[in-house]
Amino acid sequence: MAKVGVVLLNLGGPERIQDVGPFLYNLFADPEIIRLPNPALQKPLAWLISSLRAGKSQAAYRSIGGGSPLRRITEQQARELQSNLRQRGIEATSYVAMRYWHPFTESAVADIKADGIDEVVVLPLYPHFSISTSGSSFRELQRLRQSDPAFARLPIRCIRSYYDDPGYVGAMAELIAREIRACPNPAEAHVFFSAHGVPKSYVEEAGDPYQREIETCAQLIMDKLAQDLGHPNPFTLAYQSRVGPVEWLKP
């Protein structure tokens, strides 16, 4: 039986307060996060932004316990996915590949080669595709394949997005329905979706499907809620986390 490596892609996050500055630098040094006409400016700008934002970001991380829980949660997901696949008779081993903090993608690739994996399936933990999230991680994997003949020989399949998968939509609807039923007037409960934004130019000029996938997903979830609850609910979709002077998705 083939040994399958399942790579879970995620953003990564600083686990300690002293990691915040270097994490922000790695984030903004990625040209898919901030696109500049002159690549030589990327690292100086990343240093400037990370230096200016470090204090505010450190305060935010202190408010949630001193660091990001993302690695712990992602590694738990990886273990449970691996267990589930093995119960189904698939010889699978899961790996976590963070884009901007440990464990980095290079570490996952090294473990895949050491374990003698025969083929690789790549699962982004971003349900909606964007050039700045899944796209950036896919490109990092491609860069490593181009520089590593042993890794390049492994068959690899990438799950692009799953924003409209019935299982995902149903899981989101189930979580929301639980809260709607707890409201004094369930039929009047207003559902508010908050999605991480991207620069408007990504959508209009680079063809990023992110906005379309987010909006379609929100509507599919609301349709499933109406079906499960027996009544429609009002909802709003908004975007957050703007960076820099360029226009980002609204509202």
JSON list of C-alpha atoms in Angstrom, two decimals:
[
{"chain": "A", "resi": 1, "resn": "MET", "atom": "CA", "xyz": [0.00, 0.00, 0.00]},
{"chain": "A", "resi": 2, "resn": "ALA", "atom": "CA", "xyz": [1.28, 3.46, -0.86]},
{"chain": "A", "resi": 3, "resn": "LYS", "atom": "CA", "xyz": [2.38, 5.65, 2.03]},
{"chain": "A", "resi": 4, "resn": "VAL", "atom": "CA", "xyz": [0.53, 8.95, 1.71]},
{"chain": "A", "resi": 5, "resn": "GLY", "atom": "CA", "xyz": [1.74, 12.18, 3.25]},
{"chain": "A", "resi": 6, "resn": "VAL", "atom": "CA", "xyz": [-1.00, 14.73, 3.95]},
{"chain": "A", "resi": 7, "resn": "VAL", "atom": "CA", "xyz": [0.39, 18.24, 4.30]},
{"chain": "A", "resi": 8, "resn": "LEU", "atom": "CA", "xyz": [-1.78, 20.73, 6.19]},
{"chain": "A", "resi": 9, "resn": "LEU", "atom": "CA", "xyz": [-0.98, 24.29, 5.13]},
{"chain": "A", "resi": 10, "resn": "ASN", "atom": "CA", "xyz": [-1.60, 27.17, 7.48]},
{"chain": "A", "resi": 11, "resn": "LEU", "atom": "CA", "xyz": [-0.45, 30.71, 8.19]},
{"chain": "A", "resi": 12, "resn": "GLY", "atom": "CA", "xyz": [1.51, 30.15, 11.38]},
{"chain": "A", "resi": 13, "resn": "GLY", "atom": "CA", "xyz": [1.68, 32.49, 14.34]},
{"chain": "A", "resi": 14, "resn": "PRO", "atom": "CA", "xyz": [4.05, 33.70, 17.06]},
{"chain": "A", "resi": 15, "resn": "GLU", "atom": "CA", "xyz": [4.00, 31.39, 20.03]},
{"chain": "A", "resi": 16, "resn": "ARG", "atom": "CA", "xyz": [5.83, 33.82, 22.36]},
{"chain": "A", "resi": 17, "resn": "ILE", "atom": "CA", "xyz": [5.84, 37.59, 22.64]},
{"chain": "A", "resi": 18, "resn": "GLN", "atom": "CA", "xyz": [9.44, 37.75, 21.39]},
{"chain": "A", "resi": 19, "resn": "ASP", "atom": "CA", "xyz": [8.37, 35.93, 18.20]},
{"chain": "A", "resi": 20, "resn": "VAL", "atom": "CA", "xyz": [5.94, 38.67, 17.15]},
{"chain": "A", "resi": 21, "resn": "GLY", "atom": "CA", "xyz": [8.45, 40.94, 15.38]},
{"chain": "A", "resi": 22, "resn": "PRO", "atom": "CA", "xyz": [10.16, 38.17, 13.34]},
{"chain": "A", "resi": 23, "resn": "PHE", "atom": "CA", "xyz": [6.78, 36.67, 12.47]},
{"chain": "A", "resi": 24, "resn": "LEU", "atom": "CA", "xyz": [5.50, 40.01, 11.15]},
{"chain": "A", "resi": 25, "resn": "TYR", "atom": "CA", "xyz": [8.69, 40.45, 9.15]},
{"chain": "A", "resi": 26, "resn": "ASN", "atom": "CA", "xyz": [8.24, 37.03, 7.51]},
{"chain": "A", "resi": 27, "resn": "LEU", "atom": "CA", "xyz": [4.63, 37.89, 6.74]},
{"chain": "A", "resi": 28, "resn": "PHE", "atom": "CA", "xyz": [5.26, 41.24, 5.09]},
{"chain": "A", "resi": 29, "resn": "ALA", "atom": "CA", "xyz": [8.40, 40.05, 3.29]},
{"chain": "A", "resi": 30, "resn": "ASP", "atom": "CA", "xyz": [6.13, 37.80, 1.18]},
{"chain": "A", "resi": 31, "resn": "PRO", "atom": "CA", "xyz": [5.39, 39.62, -2.10]},
{"chain": "A", "resi": 32, "resn": "GLU", "atom": "CA", "xyz": [1.95, 37.97, -2.19]},
{"chain": "A", "resi": 33, "resn": "ILE", "atom": "CA", "xyz": [0.99, 39.88, 0.96]},
{"chain": "A", "resi": 34, "resn": "ILE", "atom": "CA", "xyz": [2.21, 43.29, -0.20]},
{"chain": "A", "resi": 35, "resn": "ARG", "atom": "CA", "xyz": [2.94, 43.56, -3.92]},
{"chain": "A", "resi": 36, "resn": "LEU", "atom": "CA", "xyz": [5.58, 46.15, -4.85]},
{"chain": "A", "resi": 37, "resn": "PRO", "atom": "CA", "xyz": [6.72, 47.24, -8.31]},
{"chain": "A", "resi": 38, "resn": "ASN", "atom": "CA", "xyz": [10.35, 47.09, -7.13]},
{"chain": "A", "resi": 39, "resn": "PRO", "atom": "CA", "xyz": [11.25, 43.75, -5.43]},
{"chain": "A", "resi": 40, "resn": "ALA", "atom": "CA", "xyz": [14.33, 45.36, -3.85]},
{"chain": "A", "resi": 41, "resn": "LEU", "atom": "CA", "xyz": [12.02, 47.34, -1.57]},
{"chain": "A", "resi": 42, "resn": "GLN", "atom": "CA", "xyz": [10.25, 44.25, -0.17]},
{"chain": "A", "resi": 43, "resn": "LYS", "atom": "CA", "xyz": [12.55, 43.45, 2.74]},
{"chain": "A", "resi": 44, "resn": "PRO", "atom": "CA", "xyz": [13.16, 47.07, 3.85]},
{"chain": "A", "resi": 45, "resn": "LEU", "atom": "CA", "xyz": [9.39, 47.67, 3.81]},
{"chain": "A", "resi": 46, "resn": "ALA", "atom": "CA", "xyz": [8.77, 44.44, 5.73]},
{"chain": "A", "resi": 47, "resn": "TRP", "atom": "CA", "xyz": [11.28, 45.57, 8.36]},
{"chain": "A", "resi": 48, "resn": "LEU", "atom": "CA", "xyz": [9.60, 48.98, 8.63]},
{"chain": "A", "resi": 49, "resn": "ILE", "atom": "CA", "xyz": [6.05, 47.63, 8.91]},
{"chain": "A", "resi": 50, "resn": "SER", "atom": "CA", "xyz": [6.99, 44.90, 11.39]},
{"chain": "A", "resi": 51, "resn": "SER", "atom": "CA", "xyz": [8.87, 47.44, 13.52]},
{"chain": "A", "resi": 52, "resn": "LEU", "atom": "CA", "xyz": [5.92, 49.85, 13.55]},
{"chain": "A", "resi": 53, "resn": "ARG", "atom": "CA", "xyz": [3.29, 47.17, 14.23]},
{"chain": "A", "resi": 54, "resn": "ALA", "atom": "CA", "xyz": [5.20, 45.01, 16.72]},
{"chain": "A", "resi": 55, "resn": "GLY", "atom": "CA", "xyz": [4.12, 46.87, 19.87]},
{"chain": "A", "resi": 56, "resn": "LYS", "atom": "CA", "xyz": [0.41, 46.86, 19.02]},
{"chain": "A", "resi": 57, "resn": "SER", "atom": "CA", "xyz": [0.53, 43.23, 17.92]},
{"chain": "A", "resi": 58, "resn": "GLN", "atom": "CA", "xyz": [2.39, 42.17, 21.08]},
{"chain": "A", "resi": 59, "resn": "ALA", "atom": "CA", "xyz": [-0.36, 43.77, 23.17]},
{"chain": "A", "resi": 60, "resn": "ALA", "atom": "CA", "xyz": [-2.98, 41.87, 21.19]},
{"chain": "A", "resi": 61, "resn": "TYR", "atom": "CA", "xyz": [-1.18, 38.56, 21.73]},
{"chain": "A", "resi": 62, "resn": "ARG", "atom": "CA", "xyz": [-0.77, 39.28, 25.45]},
{"chain": "A", "resi": 63, "resn": "SER", "atom": "CA", "xyz": [-4.56, 39.70, 25.62]},
{"chain": "A", "resi": 64, "resn": "ILE", "atom": "CA", "xyz": [-5.02, 36.09, 24.44]},
{"chain": "A", "resi": 65, "resn": "GLY", "atom": "CA", "xyz": [-2.39, 34.53, 26.69]},
{"chain": "A", "resi": 66, "resn": "GLY", "atom": "CA", "xyz": [0.95, 35.63, 25.24]},
{"chain": "A", "resi": 67, "resn": "GLY", "atom": "CA", "xyz": [0.98, 33.89, 21.87]},
{"chain": "A", "resi": 68, "resn": "SER", "atom": "CA", "xyz": [-0.98, 32.35, 19.03]},
{"chain": "A", "resi": 69, "resn": "PRO", "atom": "CA", "xyz": [-2.76, 29.02, 19.62]},
{"chain": "A", "resi": 70, "resn": "LEU", "atom": "CA", "xyz": [-2.71, 28.27, 15.88]},
{"chain": "A", "resi": 71, "resn": "ARG", "atom": "CA", "xyz": [0.13, 25.72, 15.96]},
{"chain": "A", "resi": 72, "resn": "ARG", "atom": "CA", "xyz": [-1.45, 23.74, 18.79]},
{"chain": "A", "resi": 73, "resn": "ILE", "atom": "CA", "xyz": [-4.85, 23.70, 17.10]},
{"chain": "A", "resi": 74, "resn": "THR", "atom": "CA", "xyz": [-3.41, 22.81, 13.68]},
{"chain": "A", "resi": 75, "resn": "GLU", "atom": "CA", "xyz": [-1.30, 19.97, 15.10]},
{"chain": "A", "resi": 76, "resn": "GLN", "atom": "CA", "xyz": [-4.38, 18.59, 16.87]},
{"chain": "A", "resi": 77, "resn": "GLN", "atom": "CA", "xyz": [-6.29, 18.71, 13.56]},
{"chain": "A", "resi": 78, "resn": "ALA", "atom": "CA", "xyz": [-3.38, 16.91, 11.88]},
{"chain": "A", "resi": 79, "resn": "ARG", "atom": "CA", "xyz": [-3.39, 14.11, 14.47]},
{"chain": "A", "resi": 80, "resn": "GLU", "atom": "CA", "xyz": [-7.15, 13.63, 14.26]},
{"chain": "A", "resi": 81, "resn": "LEU", "atom": "CA", "xyz": [-7.11, 13.63, 10.45]},
{"chain": "A", "resi": 82, "resn": "GLN", "atom": "CA", "xyz": [-4.30, 11.06, 10.41]},
{"chain": "A", "resi": 83, "resn": "SER", "atom": "CA", "xyz": [-6.20, 8.84, 12.85]},
{"chain": "A", "resi": 84, "resn": "ASN", "atom": "CA", "xyz": [-9.41, 9.09, 10.81]},
{"chain": "A", "resi": 85, "resn": "LEU", "atom": "CA", "xyz": [-7.65, 8.22, 7.54]},
{"chain": "A", "resi": 86, "resn": "ARG", "atom": "CA", "xyz": [-5.90, 5.23, 9.10]},
{"chain": "A", "resi": 87, "resn": "GLN", "atom": "CA", "xyz": [-9.21, 3.97, 10.47]},
{"chain": "A", "resi": 88, "resn": "ARG", "atom": "CA", "xyz": [-10.40, 4.01, 6.84]},
{"chain": "A", "resi": 89, "resn": "GLY", "atom": "CA", "xyz": [-7.50, 1.76, 5.81]},
{"chain": "A", "resi": 90, "resn": "ILE", "atom": "CA", "xyz": [-5.32, 4.52, 4.29]},
{"chain": "A", "resi": 91, "resn": "GLU", "atom": "CA", "xyz": [-1.65, 4.48, 5.30]},
{"chain": "A", "resi": 92, "resn": "ALA", "atom": "CA", "xyz": [-1.48, 8.23, 5.84]},
{"chain": "A", "resi": 93, "resn": "THR", "atom": "CA", "xyz": [0.85, 10.43, 7.85]},
{"chain": "A", "resi": 94, "resn": "SER", "atom": "CA", "xyz": [-0.01, 14.07, 8.43]},
{"chain": "A", "resi": 95, "resn": "TYR", "atom": "CA", "xyz": [2.44, 16.99, 8.42]},
{"chain": "A", "resi": 96, "resn": "VAL", "atom": "CA", "xyz": [2.00, 20.64, 9.34]},
{"chain": "A", "resi": 97, "resn": "ALA", "atom": "CA", "xyz": [3.55, 23.29, 7.07]},
{"chain": "A", "resi": 98, "resn": "MET", "atom": "CA", "xyz": [3.24, 26.86, 8.31]},
{"chain": "A", "resi": 99, "resn": "ARG", "atom": "CA", "xyz": [3.99, 29.71, 5.92]},
{"chain": "A", "resi": 100, "resn": "TYR", "atom": "CA", "xyz": [5.40, 32.38, 8.24]},
{"chain": "A", "resi": 101, "resn": "TRP", "atom": "CA", "xyz": [6.41, 30.64, 11.46]},
{"chain": "A", "resi": 102, "resn": "HIS", "atom": "CA", "xyz": [7.48, 27.27, 12.79]},
{"chain": "A", "resi": 103, "resn": "PRO", "atom": "CA", "xyz": [7.11, 24.52, 11.69]},
{"chain": "A", "resi": 104, "resn": "PHE", "atom": "CA", "xyz": [8.01, 25.91, 8.26]},
{"chain": "A", "resi": 105, "resn": "THR", "atom": "CA", "xyz": [7.30, 24.13, 4.97]},
{"chain": "A", "resi": 106, "resn": "GLU", "atom": "CA", "xyz": [10.97, 23.08, 4.68]},
{"chain": "A", "resi": 107, "resn": "SER", "atom": "CA", "xyz": [10.60, 21.12, 7.92]},
{"chain": "A", "resi": 108, "resn": "ALA", "atom": "CA", "xyz": [7.52, 19.26, 6.65]},
{"chain": "A", "resi": 109, "resn": "VAL", "atom": "CA", "xyz": [9.32, 18.37, 3.41]},
{"chain": "A", "resi": 110, "resn": "ALA", "atom": "CA", "xyz": [12.33, 17.05, 5.32]},
{"chain": "A", "resi": 111, "resn": "ASP", "atom": "CA", "xyz": [10.06, 14.84, 7.45]},
{"chain": "A", "resi": 112, "resn": "ILE", "atom": "CA", "xyz": [8.23, 13.57, 4.36]},
{"chain": "A", "resi": 113, "resn": "LYS", "atom": "CA", "xyz": [11.50, 12.44, 2.77]},
{"chain": "A", "resi": 114, "resn": "ALA", "atom": "CA", "xyz": [12.76, 10.90, 6.02]},
{"chain": "A", "resi": 115, "resn": "ASP", "atom": "CA", "xyz": [9.54, 8.89, 6.39]},
{"chain": "A", "resi": 116, "resn": "GLY", "atom": "CA", "xyz": [9.79, 7.43, 2.86]},
{"chain": "A", "resi": 117, "resn": "ILE", "atom": "CA", "xyz": [6.42, 8.80, 1.74]},
{"chain": "A", "resi": 118, "resn": "ASP", "atom": "CA", "xyz": [5.30, 7.62, -1.73]},
{"chain": "A", "resi": 119, "resn": "GLU", "atom": "CA", "xyz": [2.84, 10.39, -2.64]},
{"chain": "A", "resi": 120, "resn": "VAL", "atom": "CA", "xyz": [1.67, 13.70, -1.21]},
{"chain": "A", "resi": 121, "resn": "VAL", "atom": "CA", "xyz": [-1.74, 15.33, -0.80]},
{"chain": "A", "resi": 122, "resn": "VAL", "atom": "CA", "xyz": [-1.74, 19.01, 0.11]},
{"chain": "A", "resi": 123, "resn": "LEU", "atom": "CA", "xyz": [-4.67, 20.37, 2.15]},
{"chain": "A", "resi": 124, "resn": "PRO", "atom": "CA", "xyz": [-4.79, 24.12, 2.82]},
{"chain": "A", "resi": 125, "resn": "LEU", "atom": "CA", "xyz": [-6.66, 24.95, 6.01]},
{"chain": "A", "resi": 126, "resn": "TYR", "atom": "CA", "xyz": [-8.02, 28.00, 4.17]},
{"chain": "A", "resi": 127, "resn": "PRO", "atom": "CA", "xyz": [-11.39, 26.87, 2.74]},
{"chain": "A", "resi": 128, "resn": "HIS", "atom": "CA", "xyz": [-11.40, 29.81, 0.30]},
{"chain": "A", "resi": 129, "resn": "PHE", "atom": "CA", "xyz": [-8.58, 30.24, -2.21]},
{"chain": "A", "resi": 130, "resn": "SER", "atom": "CA", "xyz": [-6.59, 33.47, -2.34]},
{"chain": "A", "resi": 131, "resn": "ILE", "atom": "CA", "xyz": [-3.28, 34.22, -3.99]},
{"chain": "A", "resi": 132, "resn": "SER", "atom": "CA", "xyz": [-2.14, 35.59, -0.62]},
{"chain": "A", "resi": 133, "resn": "THR", "atom": "CA", "xyz": [-2.96, 32.46, 1.42]},
{"chain": "A", "resi": 134, "resn": "SER", "atom": "CA", "xyz": [-3.19, 29.06, -0.31]},
{"chain": "A", "resi": 135, "resn": "GLY", "atom": "CA", "xyz": [-1.55, 30.53, -3.41]},
{"chain": "A", "resi": 136, "resn": "SER", "atom": "CA", "xyz": [1.49, 31.69, -1.48]},
{"chain": "A", "resi": 137, "resn": "SER", "atom": "CA", "xyz": [1.85, 28.32, 0.25]},
{"chain": "A", "resi": 138, "resn": "PHE", "atom": "CA", "xyz": [1.48, 26.45, -3.06]},
{"chain": "A", "resi": 139, "resn": "ARG", "atom": "CA", "xyz": [4.24, 28.59, -4.55]},
{"chain": "A", "resi": 140, "resn": "GLU", "atom": "CA", "xyz": [6.50, 27.85, -1.61]},
{"chain": "A", "resi": 141, "resn": "LEU", "atom": "CA", "xyz": [5.96, 24.12, -2.17]},
{"chain": "A", "resi": 142, "resn": "GLN", "atom": "CA", "xyz": [6.72, 24.58, -5.87]},
{"chain": "A", "resi": 143, "resn": "ARG", "atom": "CA", "xyz": [9.93, 26.44, -5.02]},
{"chain": "A", "resi": 144, "resn": "LEU", "atom": "CA", "xyz": [11.05, 23.57, -2.80]},
{"chain": "A", "resi": 145, "resn": "ARG", "atom": "CA", "xyz": [10.23, 21.00, -5.49]},
{"chain": "A", "resi": 146, "resn": "GLN", "atom": "CA", "xyz": [12.31, 22.92, -8.03]},
{"chain": "A", "resi": 147, "resn": "SER", "atom": "CA", "xyz": [15.31, 22.95, -5.70]},
{"chain": "A", "resi": 148, "resn": "ASP", "atom": "CA", "xyz": [14.99, 19.37, -4.37]},
{"chain": "A", "resi": 149, "resn": "PRO", "atom": "CA", "xyz": [15.03, 16.52, -6.95]},
{"chain": "A", "resi": 150, "resn": "ALA", "atom": "CA", "xyz": [14.00, 13.90, -4.37]},
{"chain": "A", "resi": 151, "resn": "PHE", "atom": "CA", "xyz": [10.92, 15.90, -3.36]},
{"chain": "A", "resi": 152, "resn": "ALA", "atom": "CA", "xyz": [10.17, 16.76, -7.00]},
{"chain": "A", "resi": 153, "resn": "ARG", "atom": "CA", "xyz": [9.88, 13.05, -7.87]},
{"chain": "A", "resi": 154, "resn": "LEU", "atom": "CA", "xyz": [7.00, 12.50, -5.45]},
{"chain": "A", "resi": 155, "resn": "PRO", "atom": "CA", "xyz": [3.52, 12.63, -7.01]},
{"chain": "A", "resi": 156, "resn": "ILE", "atom": "CA", "xyz": [1.67, 15.56, -5.46]},
{"chain": "A", "resi": 157, "resn": "ARG", "atom": "CA", "xyz": [-1.99, 16.58, -5.50]},
{"chain": "A", "resi": 158, "resn": "CYS", "atom": "CA", "xyz": [-3.29, 19.87, -4.12]},
{"chain": "A", "resi": 159, "resn": "ILE", "atom": "CA", "xyz": [-6.79, 20.55, -2.84]},
{"chain": "A", "resi": 160, "resn": "ARG", "atom": "CA", "xyz": [-7.37, 24.06, -4.12]},
{"chain": "A", "resi": 161, "resn": "SER", "atom": "CA", "xyz": [-10.39, 25.11, -2.04]},
{"chain": "A", "resi": 162, "resn": "TYR", "atom": "CA", "xyz": [-13.53, 23.64, -0.52]},
{"chain": "A", "resi": 163, "resn": "TYR", "atom": "CA", "xyz": [-15.70, 26.66, 0.30]},
{"chain": "A", "resi": 164, "resn": "ASP", "atom": "CA", "xyz": [-18.73, 24.99, -1.35]},
{"chain": "A", "resi": 165, "resn": "ASP", "atom": "CA", "xyz": [-18.18, 21.45, -0.11]},
{"chain": "A", "resi": 166, "resn": "PRO", "atom": "CA", "xyz": [-21.42, 20.20, 1.50]},
{"chain": "A", "resi": 167, "resn": "GLY", "atom": "CA", "xyz": [-19.53, 18.85, 4.51]},
{"chain": "A", "resi": 168, "resn": "TYR", "atom": "CA", "xyz": [-17.85, 22.20, 5.20]},
{"chain": "A", "resi": 169, "resn": "VAL", "atom": "CA", "xyz": [-21.02, 24.23, 4.58]},
{"chain": "A", "resi": 170, "resn": "GLY", "atom": "CA", "xyz": [-23.00, 21.86, 6.79]},
{"chain": "A", "resi": 171, "resn": "ALA", "atom": "CA", "xyz": [-20.48, 22.08, 9.63]},
{"chain": "A", "resi": 172, "resn": "MET", "atom": "CA", "xyz": [-20.56, 25.89, 9.58]},
{"chain": "A", "resi": 173, "resn": "ALA", "atom": "CA", "xyz": [-24.36, 25.93, 9.45]},
{"chain": "A", "resi": 174, "resn": "GLU", "atom": "CA", "xyz": [-24.55, 23.54, 12.40]},
{"chain": "A", "resi": 175, "resn": "LEU", "atom": "CA", "xyz": [-22.36, 25.79, 14.55]},
{"chain": "A", "resi": 176, "resn": "ILE", "atom": "CA", "xyz": [-24.40, 28.88, 13.68]},
{"chain": "A", "resi": 177, "resn": "ALA", "atom": "CA", "xyz": [-27.77, 27.12, 14.08]},
{"chain": "A", "resi": 178, "resn": "ARG", "atom": "CA", "xyz": [-26.85, 26.17, 17.64]},
{"chain": "A", "resi": 179, "resn": "GLU", "atom": "CA", "xyz": [-26.44, 29.86, 18.53]},
{"chain": "A", "resi": 180, "resn": "ILE", "atom": "CA", "xyz": [-29.52, 31.00, 16.60]},
{"chain": "A", "resi": 181, "resn": "ARG", "atom": "CA", "xyz": [-31.70, 28.53, 18.50]},
{"chain": "A", "resi": 182, "resn": "ALA", "atom": "CA", "xyz": [-30.40, 30.02, 21.77]},
{"chain": "A", "resi": 183, "resn": "CYS", "atom": "CA", "xyz": [-31.62, 33.53, 20.79]},
{"chain": "A", "resi": 184, "resn": "PRO", "atom": "CA", "xyz": [-34.88, 34.91, 22.26]},
{"chain": "A", "resi": 185, "resn": "ASN", "atom": "CA", "xyz": [-36.30, 35.36, 18.74]},
{"chain": "A", "resi": 186, "resn": "PRO", "atom": "CA", "xyz": [-34.45, 32.88, 16.48]},
{"chain": "A", "resi": 187, "resn": "ALA", "atom": "CA", "xyz": [-36.11, 34.06, 13.24]},
{"chain": "A", "resi": 188, "resn": "GLU", "atom": "CA", "xyz": [-34.84, 37.60, 13.86]},
{"chain": "A", "resi": 189, "resn": "ALA", "atom": "CA", "xyz": [-31.25, 36.69, 14.75]},
{"chain": "A", "resi": 190, "resn": "HIS", "atom": "CA", "xyz": [-28.82, 38.52, 12.46]},
{"chain": "A", "resi": 191, "resn": "VAL", "atom": "CA", "xyz": [-25.84, 36.47, 11.27]},
{"chain": "A", "resi": 192, "resn": "PHE", "atom": "CA", "xyz": [-22.62, 38.47, 10.85]},
{"chain": "A", "resi": 193, "resn": "PHE", "atom": "CA", "xyz": [-19.80, 36.99, 8.76]},
{"chain": "A", "resi": 194, "resn": "SER", "atom": "CA", "xyz": [-16.36, 38.57, 9.19]},
{"chain": "A", "resi": 195, "resn": "ALA", "atom": "CA", "xyz": [-13.75, 37.56, 6.59]},
{"chain": "A", "resi": 196, "resn": "HIS", "atom": "CA", "xyz": [-10.12, 38.58, 6.28]},
{"chain": "A", "resi": 197, "resn": "GLY", "atom": "CA", "xyz": [-9.87, 41.11, 3.46]},
{"chain": "A", "resi": 198, "resn": "VAL", "atom": "CA", "xyz": [-7.48, 41.37, 0.53]},
{"chain": "A", "resi": 199, "resn": "PRO", "atom": "CA", "xyz": [-6.51, 44.42, -1.55]},
{"chain": "A", "resi": 200, "resn": "LYS", "atom": "CA", "xyz": [-9.19, 45.22, -4.13]},
{"chain": "A", "resi": 201, "resn": "SER", "atom": "CA", "xyz": [-6.55, 45.08, -6.89]},
{"chain": "A", "resi": 202, "resn": "TYR", "atom": "CA", "xyz": [-6.01, 41.37, -6.18]},
{"chain": "A", "resi": 203, "resn": "VAL", "atom": "CA", "xyz": [-9.59, 40.70, -7.24]},
{"chain": "A", "resi": 204, "resn": "GLU", "atom": "CA", "xyz": [-9.97, 43.23, -10.04]},
{"chain": "A", "resi": 205, "resn": "GLU", "atom": "CA", "xyz": [-6.49, 43.07, -11.61]},
{"chain": "A", "resi": 206, "resn": "ALA", "atom": "CA", "xyz": [-4.94, 39.74, -10.57]},
{"chain": "A", "resi": 207, "resn": "GLY", "atom": "CA", "xyz": [-8.14, 37.68, -10.86]},
{"chain": "A", "resi": 208, "resn": "ASP", "atom": "CA", "xyz": [-8.13, 36.44, -7.27]},
{"chain": "A", "resi": 209, "resn": "PRO", "atom": "CA", "xyz": [-11.35, 34.39, -6.76]},
{"chain": "A", "resi": 210, "resn": "TYR", "atom": "CA", "xyz": [-11.35, 35.02, -3.01]},
{"chain": "A", "resi": 211, "resn": "GLN", "atom": "CA", "xyz": [-14.20, 37.54, -2.86]},
{"chain": "A", "resi": 212, "resn": "ARG", "atom": "CA", "xyz": [-16.45, 35.39, -5.06]},
{"chain": "A", "resi": 213, "resn": "GLU", "atom": "CA", "xyz": [-15.72, 32.27, -3.01]},
{"chain": "A", "resi": 214, "resn": "ILE", "atom": "CA", "xyz": [-16.34, 34.08, 0.29]},
{"chain": "A", "resi": 215, "resn": "GLU", "atom": "CA", "xyz": [-19.65, 35.54, -0.89]},
{"chain": "A", "resi": 216, "resn": "THR", "atom": "CA", "xyz": [-20.81, 32.24, -2.39]},
{"chain": "A", "resi": 217, "resn": "CYS", "atom": "CA", "xyz": [-19.88, 30.40, 0.79]},
{"chain": "A", "resi": 218, "resn": "ALA", "atom": "CA", "xyz": [-21.81, 32.82, 3.01]},
{"chain": "A", "resi": 219, "resn": "GLN", "atom": "CA", "xyz": [-24.90, 32.44, 0.83]},
{"chain": "A", "resi": 220, "resn": "LEU", "atom": "CA", "xyz": [-24.62, 28.63, 0.83]},
{"chain": "A", "resi": 221, "resn": "ILE", "atom": "CA", "xyz": [-24.38, 28.61, 4.62]},
{"chain": "A", "resi": 222, "resn": "MET", "atom": "CA", "xyz": [-27.44, 30.86, 4.92]},
{"chain": "A", "resi": 223, "resn": "ASP", "atom": "CA", "xyz": [-29.37, 28.63, 2.50]},
{"chain": "A", "resi": 224, "resn": "LYS", "atom": "CA", "xyz": [-28.48, 25.56, 4.58]},
{"chain": "A", "resi": 225, "resn": "LEU", "atom": "CA", "xyz": [-29.50, 27.38, 7.77]},
{"chain": "A", "resi": 226, "resn": "ALA", "atom": "CA", "xyz": [-32.88, 28.28, 6.30]},
{"chain": "A", "resi": 227, "resn": "GLN", "atom": "CA", "xyz": [-33.37, 24.64, 5.31]},
{"chain": "A", "resi": 228, "resn": "ASP", "atom": "CA", "xyz": [-32.38, 23.32, 8.75]},
{"chain": "A", "resi": 229, "resn": "LEU", "atom": "CA", "xyz": [-34.18, 25.96, 10.85]},
{"chain": "A", "resi": 230, "resn": "GLY", "atom": "CA", "xyz": [-37.28, 26.32, 8.71]},
{"chain": "A", "resi": 231, "resn": "HIS", "atom": "CA", "xyz": [-36.93, 30.10, 8.37]},
{"chain": "A", "resi": 232, "resn": "PRO", "atom": "CA", "xyz": [-34.51, 32.54, 6.71]},
{"chain": "A", "resi": 233, "resn": "ASN", "atom": "CA", "xyz": [-32.35, 34.87, 8.78]},
{"chain": "A", "resi": 234, "resn": "PRO", "atom": "CA", "xyz": [-30.88, 38.24, 7.83]},
{"chain": "A", "resi": 235, "resn": "PHE", "atom": "CA", "xyz": [-27.10, 38.31, 7.41]},
{"chain": "A", "resi": 236, "resn": "THR", "atom": "CA", "xyz": [-24.19, 40.67, 6.72]},
{"chain": "A", "resi": 237, "resn": "LEU", "atom": "CA", "xyz": [-20.74, 39.92, 5.28]},
{"chain": "A", "resi": 238, "resn": "ALA", "atom": "CA", "xyz": [-17.86, 42.30, 6.03]},
{"chain": "A", "resi": 239, "resn": "TYR", "atom": "CA", "xyz": [-14.06, 42.28, 5.67]},
{"chain": "A", "resi": 240, "resn": "GLN", "atom": "CA", "xyz": [-11.38, 43.18, 8.22]},
{"chain": "A", "resi": 241, "resn": "SER", "atom": "CA", "xyz": [-7.60, 43.56, 8.72]},
{"chain": "A", "resi": 242, "resn": "ARG", "atom": "CA", "xyz": [-6.59, 46.21, 6.19]},
{"chain": "A", "resi": 243, "resn": "VAL", "atom": "CA", "xyz": [-2.88, 47.03, 5.85]},
{"chain": "A", "resi": 244, "resn": "GLY", "atom": "CA", "xyz": [-1.37, 50.02, 4.06]},
{"chain": "A", "resi": 245, "resn": "PRO", "atom": "CA", "xyz": [-2.86, 52.84, 1.98]},
{"chain": "A", "resi": 246, "resn": "VAL", "atom": "CA", "xyz": [-4.33, 50.83, -0.92]},
{"chain": "A", "resi": 247, "resn": "GLU", "atom": "CA", "xyz": [-8.05, 50.09, -1.14]},
{"chain": "A", "resi": 248, "resn": "TRP", "atom": "CA", "xyz": [-9.17, 46.77, 0.32]},
{"chain": "A", "resi": 249, "resn": "LEU", "atom": "CA", "xyz": [-12.41, 44.85, -0.05]},
{"chain": "A", "resi": 250, "resn": "LYS", "atom": "CA", "xyz": [-15.45, 46.48, 1.55]},
{"chain": "A", "resi": 251, "resn": "PRO", "atom": "CA", "xyz": [-17.54, 46.75, 3.58]}
]
